[in-house]
Amino acid sequence: MSQANIRKAFEKKMIAFSPAISLSFENVSFTPATNVPYAALRLIPADVRNPTIGDNYHREVGIFQIVLCYPIGQGSQALAAKAEELKEYFKRITNLVEGNTIVQIDKTPSIGSAYVENNRYCCPIRISYFSNEF
């Protein structure tokens, strides 16, 4: 259940982001509007960590990735500005809560290199997280 709660916590925070941006969720049909930016959301879990022996404690870790996709041919400034806004919105030491799961953002988010895909100018923002589970 913890991975589901982690995903839901991040998605809720993205839905609350202002100014709003169209969102593409995993495994949900999405057709981007022409000339309208959107953000594709992906949860990328890493191997679970077991920092102790003999109990049920474990640590869920991973990356929540937001890929901003802007119309091609309009320069990089708008995308770069939105990436910086999201980097601040998910700043280090932010805690997200869903059910009994507390998701902690333990590093400053990273803005990756932009690239062109499917007639869109895209840029990933990677947000490192962990959740202690008992």
N, CA and C atoms as an extended XYZ file, in Angstrom:
402
Properties=species:S:1:pos:R:3:atomname:S:1:resname:S:1:resid:I:1 pbc="F F F"
N         0.808       -1.202        0.000 N   MET     1
C         0.000        0.000        0.000 CA  MET     1
C         0.853        1.268        0.000 C   MET     1
N         2.081        1.177        0.492 N   SER     2
C         2.896        2.388        0.608 CA  SER     2
C         3.203        3.028       -0.742 C   SER     2
N         3.495        2.207       -1.783 N   GLN     3
C         3.754        2.797       -3.100 CA  GLN     3
C         2.521        3.532       -3.629 C   GLN     3
N         1.350        2.967       -3.406 N   ALA     4
C         0.111        3.629       -3.837 CA  ALA     4
C        -0.057        4.955       -3.103 C   ALA     4
N         0.226        4.971       -1.813 N   ASN     5
C         0.116        6.209       -1.043 CA  ASN     5
C         1.155        7.237       -1.468 C   ASN     5
N         2.360        6.790       -1.769 N   ILE     6
C         3.411        7.698       -2.224 CA  ILE     6
C         2.987        8.360       -3.529 C   ILE     6
N         2.520        7.553       -4.489 N   ARG     7
C         2.066        8.088       -5.776 CA  ARG     7
C         0.933        9.102       -5.567 C   ARG     7
N        -0.034        8.718       -4.752 N   LYS     8
C        -1.192        9.578       -4.508 CA  LYS     8
C        -0.774       10.897       -3.857 C   LYS     8
N         0.161       10.852       -2.920 N   ALA     9
C         0.638       12.069       -2.251 CA  ALA     9
C         1.266       13.034       -3.252 C   ALA     9
N         2.114       12.510       -4.132 N   PHE    10
C         2.742       13.369       -5.145 CA  PHE    10
C         1.707       13.898       -6.133 C   PHE    10
N         0.799       13.044       -6.575 N   GLU    11
C        -0.207       13.478       -7.543 CA  GLU    11
C        -1.113       14.561       -6.950 C   GLU    11
N        -1.500       14.418       -5.685 N   LYS    12
C        -2.324       15.434       -5.038 CA  LYS    12
C        -1.597       16.779       -4.988 C   LYS    12
N        -0.318       16.730       -4.675 N   LYS    13
C         0.457       17.977       -4.617 CA  LYS    13
C         0.537       18.617       -5.998 C   LYS    13
N         0.692       17.794       -7.038 N   MET    14
C         0.730       18.354       -8.402 CA  MET    14
C        -0.621       18.944       -8.801 C   MET    14
N        -1.702       18.299       -8.428 N   ILE    15
C        -3.033       18.823       -8.736 CA  ILE    15
C        -3.234       20.190       -8.074 C   ILE    15
N        -2.651       20.381       -6.899 N   ALA    16
C        -2.781       21.641       -6.163 CA  ALA    16
C        -1.836       22.731       -6.669 C   ALA    16
N        -0.903       22.390       -7.551 N   PHE    17
C         0.078       23.360       -8.049 CA  PHE    17
C        -0.632       24.511       -8.759 C   PHE    17
N        -0.180       25.724       -8.485 N   SER    18
C        -0.759       26.904       -9.110 CA  SER    18
C         0.358       27.792       -9.638 C   SER    18
N         0.235       28.283      -10.853 N   PRO    19
C        -0.886       28.095      -11.766 CA  PRO    19
C        -0.916       26.660      -12.311 C   PRO    19
N        -2.115       26.182      -12.495 N   ALA    20
C        -2.322       24.793      -12.921 CA  ALA    20
C        -1.705       24.528      -14.288 C   ALA    20
N        -1.298       23.289      -14.477 N   ILE    21
C        -0.791       22.823      -15.763 CA  ILE    21
C        -1.497       21.493      -16.044 C   ILE    21
N        -1.773       21.205      -17.310 N   SER    22
C        -2.392       19.922      -17.659 CA  SER    22
C        -1.487       18.790      -17.199 C   SER    22
N        -2.092       17.729      -16.678 N   LEU    23
C        -1.318       16.613      -16.128 CA  LEU    23
C        -1.633       15.319      -16.855 C   LEU    23
N        -0.588       14.569      -17.128 N   SER    24
C        -0.700       13.233      -17.697 CA  SER    24
C        -0.278       12.242      -16.620 C   SER    24
N        -1.241       11.425      -16.151 N   PHE    25
C        -0.981       10.446      -15.106 CA  PHE    25
C        -0.623        9.102      -15.734 C   PHE    25
N         0.133        8.291      -15.001 N   GLU    26
C         0.524        6.971      -15.496 CA  GLU    26
C        -0.697        6.105      -15.772 C   GLU    26
N        -0.656        5.425      -16.902 N   ASN    27
C        -1.670        4.449      -17.302 CA  ASN    27
C        -3.085        5.032      -17.355 C   ASN    27
N        -3.171        6.317      -17.672 N   VAL    28
C        -4.454        6.990      -17.876 CA  VAL    28
C        -4.396        7.633      -19.256 C   VAL    28
N        -5.411        7.387      -20.062 N   SER    29
C        -5.457        7.941      -21.413 CA  SER    29
C        -5.332        9.472      -21.365 C   SER    29
N        -4.469       10.024      -22.207 N   PHE    30
C        -4.235       11.466      -22.229 CA  PHE    30
C        -3.884       11.898      -23.641 C   PHE    30
N        -4.577       12.878      -24.142 N   THR    31
C        -4.259       13.474      -25.434 CA  THR    31
C        -3.957       14.943      -25.192 C   THR    31
N        -2.702       15.348      -25.381 N   PRO    32
C        -2.362       16.748      -25.109 CA  PRO    32
C        -3.040       17.685      -26.109 C   PRO    32
N        -3.497       18.812      -25.601 N   ALA    33
C        -4.088       19.835      -26.466 CA  ALA    33
C        -2.985       20.492      -27.288 C   ALA    33
N        -3.317       20.829      -28.510 N   THR    34
C        -2.358       21.477      -29.402 CA  THR    34
C        -1.888       22.798      -28.789 C   THR    34
N        -0.589       23.003      -28.817 N   ASN    35
C         0.050       24.239      -28.338 CA  ASN    35
C        -0.197       24.542      -26.858 C   ASN    35
N        -0.484       23.511      -26.064 N   VAL    36
C        -0.680       23.693      -24.624 CA  VAL    36
C         0.334       22.819      -23.887 C   VAL    36
N         1.099       23.407      -22.962 N   PRO    37
C         2.059       22.614      -22.194 CA  PRO    37
C         1.356       21.626      -21.278 C   PRO    37
N         2.072       20.555      -20.939 N   TYR    38
C         1.560       19.607      -19.951 CA  TYR    38
C         2.727       18.991      -19.204 C   TYR    38
N         2.395       18.297      -18.115 N   ALA    39
C         3.401       17.607      -17.307 CA  ALA    39
C         3.016       16.137      -17.210 C   ALA    39
N         3.954       15.257      -17.561 N   ALA    40
C         3.761       13.813      -17.420 CA  ALA    40
C         4.358       13.393      -16.080 C   ALA    40
N         3.572       12.674      -15.283 N   LEU    41
C         3.981       12.289      -13.930 CA  LEU    41
C         4.341       10.813      -13.886 C   LEU    41
N         5.488       10.494      -13.275 N   ARG    42
C         5.952        9.116      -13.185 CA  ARG    42
C         6.577        8.857      -11.829 C   ARG    42
N         6.183        7.754      -11.206 N   LEU    43
C         6.814        7.305       -9.965 CA  LEU    43
C         7.826        6.239      -10.333 C   LEU    43
N         9.064        6.411       -9.888 N   ILE    44
C        10.143        5.485      -10.214 CA  ILE    44
C        10.720        4.948       -8.907 C   ILE    44
N        10.118        3.891       -8.365 N   PRO    45
C        10.622        3.328       -7.115 CA  PRO    45
C        11.993        2.680       -7.310 C   PRO    45
N        12.801        2.752       -6.281 N   ALA    46
C        14.095        2.058       -6.264 CA  ALA    46
C        13.956        0.840       -5.349 C   ALA    46
N        15.039        0.105       -5.189 N   ASP    47
C        15.014       -1.047       -4.290 CA  ASP    47
C        14.698       -0.604       -2.872 C   ASP    47
N        13.851       -1.365       -2.201 N   VAL    48
C        13.500       -1.093       -0.809 CA  VAL    48
C        14.734       -1.303        0.056 C   VAL    48
N        14.898       -0.455        1.044 N   ARG    49
C        16.034       -0.578        1.963 CA  ARG    49
C        15.568       -1.142        3.285 C   ARG    49
N        16.408       -1.983        3.871 N   ASN    50
C        16.152       -2.567        5.190 CA  ASN    50
C        17.291       -2.171        6.116 C   ASN    50
N        17.177       -0.996        6.762 N   PRO    51
C        18.281       -0.518        7.598 CA  PRO    51
C        18.444       -1.253        8.928 C   PRO    51
N        17.464       -2.074        9.303 N   THR    52
C        17.581       -2.834       10.544 CA  THR    52
C        17.245       -4.298       10.280 C   THR    52
N        17.633       -5.149       11.205 N   ILE    53
C        17.358       -6.585       11.085 CA  ILE    53
C        16.394       -6.986       12.193 C   ILE    53
N        15.448       -7.872       11.865 N   GLY    54
C        14.601       -8.461       12.884 CA  GLY    54
C        13.304       -7.738       13.178 C   GLY    54
N        12.934       -6.752       12.382 N   ASP    55
C        11.638       -6.098       12.582 CA  ASP    55
C        10.996       -5.818       11.222 C   ASP    55
N         9.852       -5.199       11.226 N   ASN    56
C         9.128       -4.935        9.981 CA  ASN    56
C         9.465       -3.594        9.347 C   ASN    56
N        10.402       -2.870        9.927 N   TYR    57
C        10.777       -1.558        9.403 CA  TYR    57
C        11.509       -1.701        8.075 C   TYR    57
N        11.095       -0.887        7.111 N   HIS    58
C        11.819       -0.768        5.849 CA  HIS    58
C        11.638        0.646        5.312 C   HIS    58
N        12.430        0.995        4.336 N   ARG    59
C        12.386        2.332        3.763 CA  ARG    59
C        12.121        2.236        2.270 C   ARG    59
N        11.007        2.842        1.841 N   GLU    60
C        10.704        2.966        0.417 CA  GLU    60
C        11.468        4.178       -0.095 C   GLU    60
N        12.169        4.032       -1.203 N   VAL    61
C        12.932        5.134       -1.790 CA  VAL    61
C        12.671        5.181       -3.281 C   VAL    61
N        12.926        6.325       -3.863 N   GLY    62
C        12.771        6.436       -5.308 CA  GLY    62
C        12.792        7.868       -5.791 C   GLY    62
N        12.288        8.015       -7.003 N   ILE    63
C        12.236        9.310       -7.684 CA  ILE    63
C        10.803        9.528       -8.157 C   ILE    63
N        10.282       10.707       -7.921 N   PHE    64
C         9.051       11.127       -8.583 CA  PHE    64
C         9.510       12.043       -9.700 C   PHE    64
N         9.170       11.695      -10.928 N   GLN    65
C         9.640       12.456      -12.077 CA  GLN    65
C         8.485       13.188      -12.741 C   GLN    65
N         8.701       14.463      -12.960 N   ILE    66
C         7.763       15.303      -13.704 CA  ILE    66
C         8.464       15.655      -15.011 C   ILE    66
N         7.845       15.308      -16.127 N   VAL    67
C         8.417       15.680      -17.423 CA  VAL    67
C         7.546       16.778      -18.006 C   VAL    67
N         8.095       17.978      -18.056 N   LEU    68
C         7.393       19.091      -18.669 CA  LEU    68
C         7.507       18.974      -20.179 C   LEU    68
N         6.398       19.116      -20.875 N   CYS    69
C         6.365       19.004      -22.334 CA  CYS    69
C         5.702       20.254      -22.907 C   CYS    69
N         6.478       21.042      -23.609 N   TYR    70
C         5.998       22.306      -24.164 CA  TYR    70
C         5.962       22.221      -25.685 C   TYR    70
N         5.119       23.051      -26.314 N   PRO    71
C         5.096       23.071      -27.779 CA  PRO    71
C         6.478       23.418      -28.326 C   PRO    71
N         6.856       22.743      -29.371 N   ILE    72
C         8.173       22.959      -29.970 CA  ILE    72
C         8.189       24.285      -30.735 C   ILE    72
N         9.360       24.882      -30.805 N   GLY    73
C         9.547       26.091      -31.598 CA  GLY    73
C         9.225       27.389      -30.875 C   GLY    73
N         9.027       27.331      -29.561 N   GLN    74
C         8.691       28.544      -28.812 CA  GLN    74
C         9.788       28.940      -27.827 C   GLN    74
N        10.976       28.402      -28.021 N   GLY    75
C        12.087       28.735      -27.148 CA  GLY    75
C        12.059       27.934      -25.851 C   GLY    75
N        13.012       28.216      -24.992 N   SER    76
C        13.171       27.432      -23.765 CA  SER    76
C        12.806       28.190      -22.494 C   SER    76
N        12.535       29.473      -22.585 N   GLN    77
C        12.345       30.285      -21.379 CA  GLN    77
C        11.139       29.871      -20.539 C   GLN    77
N         9.998       29.651      -21.158 N   ALA    78
C         8.790       29.294      -20.392 CA  ALA    78
C         8.975       27.954      -19.688 C   ALA    78
N         9.542       26.984      -20.399 N   LEU    79
C         9.775       25.674      -19.793 CA  LEU    79
C        10.773       25.793      -18.647 C   LEU    79
N        11.854       26.528      -18.845 N   ALA    80
C        12.872       26.678      -17.795 CA  ALA    80
C        12.282       27.357      -16.556 C   ALA    80
N        11.428       28.345      -16.754 N   ALA    81
C        10.807       29.039      -15.621 CA  ALA    81
C         9.884       28.093      -14.852 C   ALA    81
N         9.087       27.291      -15.565 N   LYS    82
C         8.178       26.346      -14.903 CA  LYS    82
C         8.979       25.276      -14.154 C   LYS    82
N        10.077       24.815      -14.736 N   ALA    83
C        10.919       23.823      -14.068 CA  ALA    83
C        11.458       24.379      -12.746 C   ALA    83
N        11.862       25.625      -12.748 N   GLU    84
C        12.364       26.255      -11.518 CA  GLU    84
C        11.249       26.403      -10.480 C   GLU    84
N        10.033       26.729      -10.931 N   GLU    85
C         8.892       26.813      -10.011 CA  GLU    85
C         8.641       25.463       -9.336 C   GLU    85
N         8.675       24.394      -10.131 N   LEU    86
C         8.437       23.055       -9.578 CA  LEU    86
C         9.569       22.619       -8.663 C   LEU    86
N        10.783       23.006       -9.001 N   LYS    87
C        11.930       22.695       -8.139 CA  LYS    87
C        11.730       23.317       -6.762 C   LYS    87
N        11.221       24.528       -6.722 N   GLU    88
C        10.959       25.198       -5.446 CA  GLU    88
C         9.724       24.616       -4.753 C   GLU    88
N         8.715       24.247       -5.523 N   TYR    89
C         7.468       23.703       -4.980 CA  TYR    89
C         7.691       22.377       -4.250 C   TYR    89
N         8.637       21.584       -4.768 N   PHE    90
C         8.989       20.301       -4.153 CA  PHE    90
C        10.357       20.392       -3.467 C   PHE    90
N        10.631       21.515       -2.818 N   LYS    91
C        11.955       21.740       -2.240 CA  LYS    91
C        12.313       20.690       -1.191 C   LYS    91
N        13.608       20.566       -0.982 N   ARG    92
C        14.141       19.644        0.023 CA  ARG    92
C        13.498       19.912        1.367 C   ARG    92
N        13.233       18.884        2.115 N   ILE    93
C        12.595       18.828        3.436 CA  ILE    93
C        11.072       18.978        3.385 C   ILE    93
N        10.481       18.972        2.185 N   THR    94
C         9.026       18.952        2.070 CA  THR    94
C         8.527       17.571        2.492 C   THR    94
N         7.465       17.534        3.268 N   ASN    95
C         6.818       16.279        3.657 CA  ASN    95
C         5.433       16.223        3.048 C   ASN    95
N         5.075       15.081        2.503 N   LEU    96
C         3.746       14.832        1.951 CA  LEU    96
C         3.127       13.703        2.760 C   LEU    96
N         1.838       13.801        3.021 N   VAL    97
C         1.170       12.777        3.825 CA  VAL    97
C        -0.022       12.234        3.054 C   VAL    97
N        -0.111       10.916        3.008 N   GLU    98
C        -1.263       10.231        2.431 CA  GLU    98
C        -1.543        9.010        3.291 C   GLU    98
N        -2.726        8.997        3.909 N   GLY    99
C        -3.043        7.908        4.829 CA  GLY    99
C        -2.033        7.914        5.962 C   GLY    99
N        -1.434        6.753        6.236 N   ASN   100
C        -0.421        6.679        7.287 CA  ASN   100
C         0.999        6.739        6.721 C   ASN   100
N         1.122        7.153        5.467 N   THR   101
C         2.424        7.250        4.814 CA  THR   101
C         2.898        8.703        4.807 C   THR   101
N         4.119        8.910        5.289 N   ILE   102
C         4.758       10.224        5.234 CA  ILE   102
C         5.889       10.125        4.228 C   ILE   102
N         5.800       10.925        3.181 N   VAL   103
C         6.815       10.948        2.132 CA  VAL   103
C         7.702       12.158        2.386 C   VAL   103
N         8.997       11.924        2.451 N   GLN   104
C         9.939       13.002        2.719 CA  GLN   104
C        10.825       13.231        1.502 C   GLN   104
N        10.899       14.478        1.080 N   ILE   105
C        11.787       14.852       -0.022 CA  ILE   105
C        13.124       15.199        0.605 C   ILE   105
N        14.126       14.368        0.322 N   ASP   106
C        15.386       14.467        1.045 CA  ASP   106
C        16.505       15.169        0.292 C   ASP   106
N        16.265       15.555       -0.960 N   LYS   107
C        17.285       16.249       -1.751 CA  LYS   107
C        16.621       17.357       -2.555 C   LYS   107
N        17.394       18.349       -2.902 N   THR   108
C        16.890       19.381       -3.803 CA  THR   108
C        16.585       18.737       -5.144 C   THR   108
N        15.392       18.967       -5.705 N   PRO   109
C        15.064       18.369       -7.000 CA  PRO   109
C        16.070       18.773       -8.084 C   PRO   109
N        16.244       17.880       -9.055 N   SER   110
C        17.176       18.107      -10.158 CA  SER   110
C        16.405       18.356      -11.449 C   SER   110
N        16.854       19.352      -12.180 N   ILE   111
C        16.288       19.637      -13.497 CA  ILE   111
C        17.229       19.032      -14.519 C   ILE   111
N        16.709       18.133      -15.351 N   GLY   112
C        17.533       17.455      -16.338 CA  GLY   112
C        17.670       18.236      -17.634 C   GLY   112
N        18.353       17.635      -18.585 N   SER   113
C        18.545       18.243      -19.899 CA  SER   113
C        17.267       18.145      -20.718 C   SER   113
N        16.961       19.209      -21.426 N   ALA   114
C        15.783       19.221      -22.292 CA  ALA   114
C        16.070       18.441      -23.571 C   ALA   114
N        15.014       17.918      -24.162 N   TYR   115
C        15.112       17.142      -25.396 CA  TYR   115
C        13.814       17.287      -26.176 C   TYR   115
N        13.850       16.925      -27.446 N   VAL   116
C        12.660       16.982      -28.294 CA  VAL   116
C        12.113       15.572      -28.467 C   VAL   116
N        10.790       15.427      -28.217 N   GLU   117
C        10.119       14.136      -28.382 CA  GLU   117
C         8.684       14.373      -28.843 C   GLU   117
N         8.286       13.681      -29.895 N   ASN   118
C         6.919       13.774      -30.413 CA  ASN   118
C         6.454       15.215      -30.596 C   ASN   118
N         7.301       16.002      -31.231 N   ASN   119
C         6.978       17.391      -31.539 CA  ASN   119
C         6.750       18.244      -30.286 C   ASN   119
N         7.399       17.857      -29.196 N   ARG   120
C         7.355       18.607      -27.941 CA  ARG   120
C         8.774       18.824      -27.433 C   ARG   120
N         8.972       19.932      -26.753 N   TYR   121
C        10.233       20.238      -26.090 CA  TYR   121
C        10.035       19.836      -24.629 C   TYR   121
N        10.781       18.844      -24.157 N   CYS   122
C        10.541       18.218      -22.853 CA  CYS   122
C        11.739       18.357      -21.922 C   CYS   122
N        11.438       18.375      -20.637 N   CYS   123
C        12.493       18.475      -19.629 CA  CYS   123
C        12.046       17.750      -18.361 C   CYS   123
N        12.864       16.819      -17.864 N   PRO   124
C        12.508       16.115      -16.621 CA  PRO   124
C        12.952       16.869      -15.371 C   PRO   124
N        12.108       16.795      -14.363 N   ILE   125
C        12.460       17.250      -13.017 CA  ILE   125
C        12.380       16.010      -12.142 C   ILE   125
N        13.467       15.685      -11.456 N   ARG   126
C        13.528       14.468      -10.636 CA  ARG   126
C        13.525       14.846       -9.163 C   ARG   126
N        12.591       14.233       -8.436 N   ILE   127
C        12.415       14.539       -7.018 CA  ILE   127
C        12.688       13.261       -6.226 C   ILE   127
N        13.756       13.281       -5.466 N   SER   128
C        14.150       12.131       -4.650 CA  SER   128
C        13.307       12.096       -3.376 C   SER   128
N        12.852       10.891       -3.011 N   TYR   129
C        12.010       10.752       -1.823 CA  TYR   129
C        12.359        9.498       -1.049 C   TYR   129
N        11.889        9.458        0.204 N   PHE   130
C        11.878        8.226        0.978 CA  PHE   130
C        10.679        8.242        1.901 C   PHE   130
N        10.278        7.048        2.321 N   SER   131
C         9.197        6.890        3.279 CA  SER   131
C         9.563        5.755        4.212 C   SER   131
N         9.592        6.034        5.501 N   ASN   132
C         9.861        5.000        6.498 CA  ASN   132
C         8.570        4.245        6.785 C   ASN   132
N         8.599        2.933        6.625 N   GLU   133
C         7.416        2.110        6.812 CA  GLU   133
C         7.643        1.141        7.968 C   GLU   133
N         6.640        1.010        8.828 N   PHE   134
C         6.740        0.136       10.000 CA  PHE   134
C         5.667       -0.921        9.974 C   PHE   134
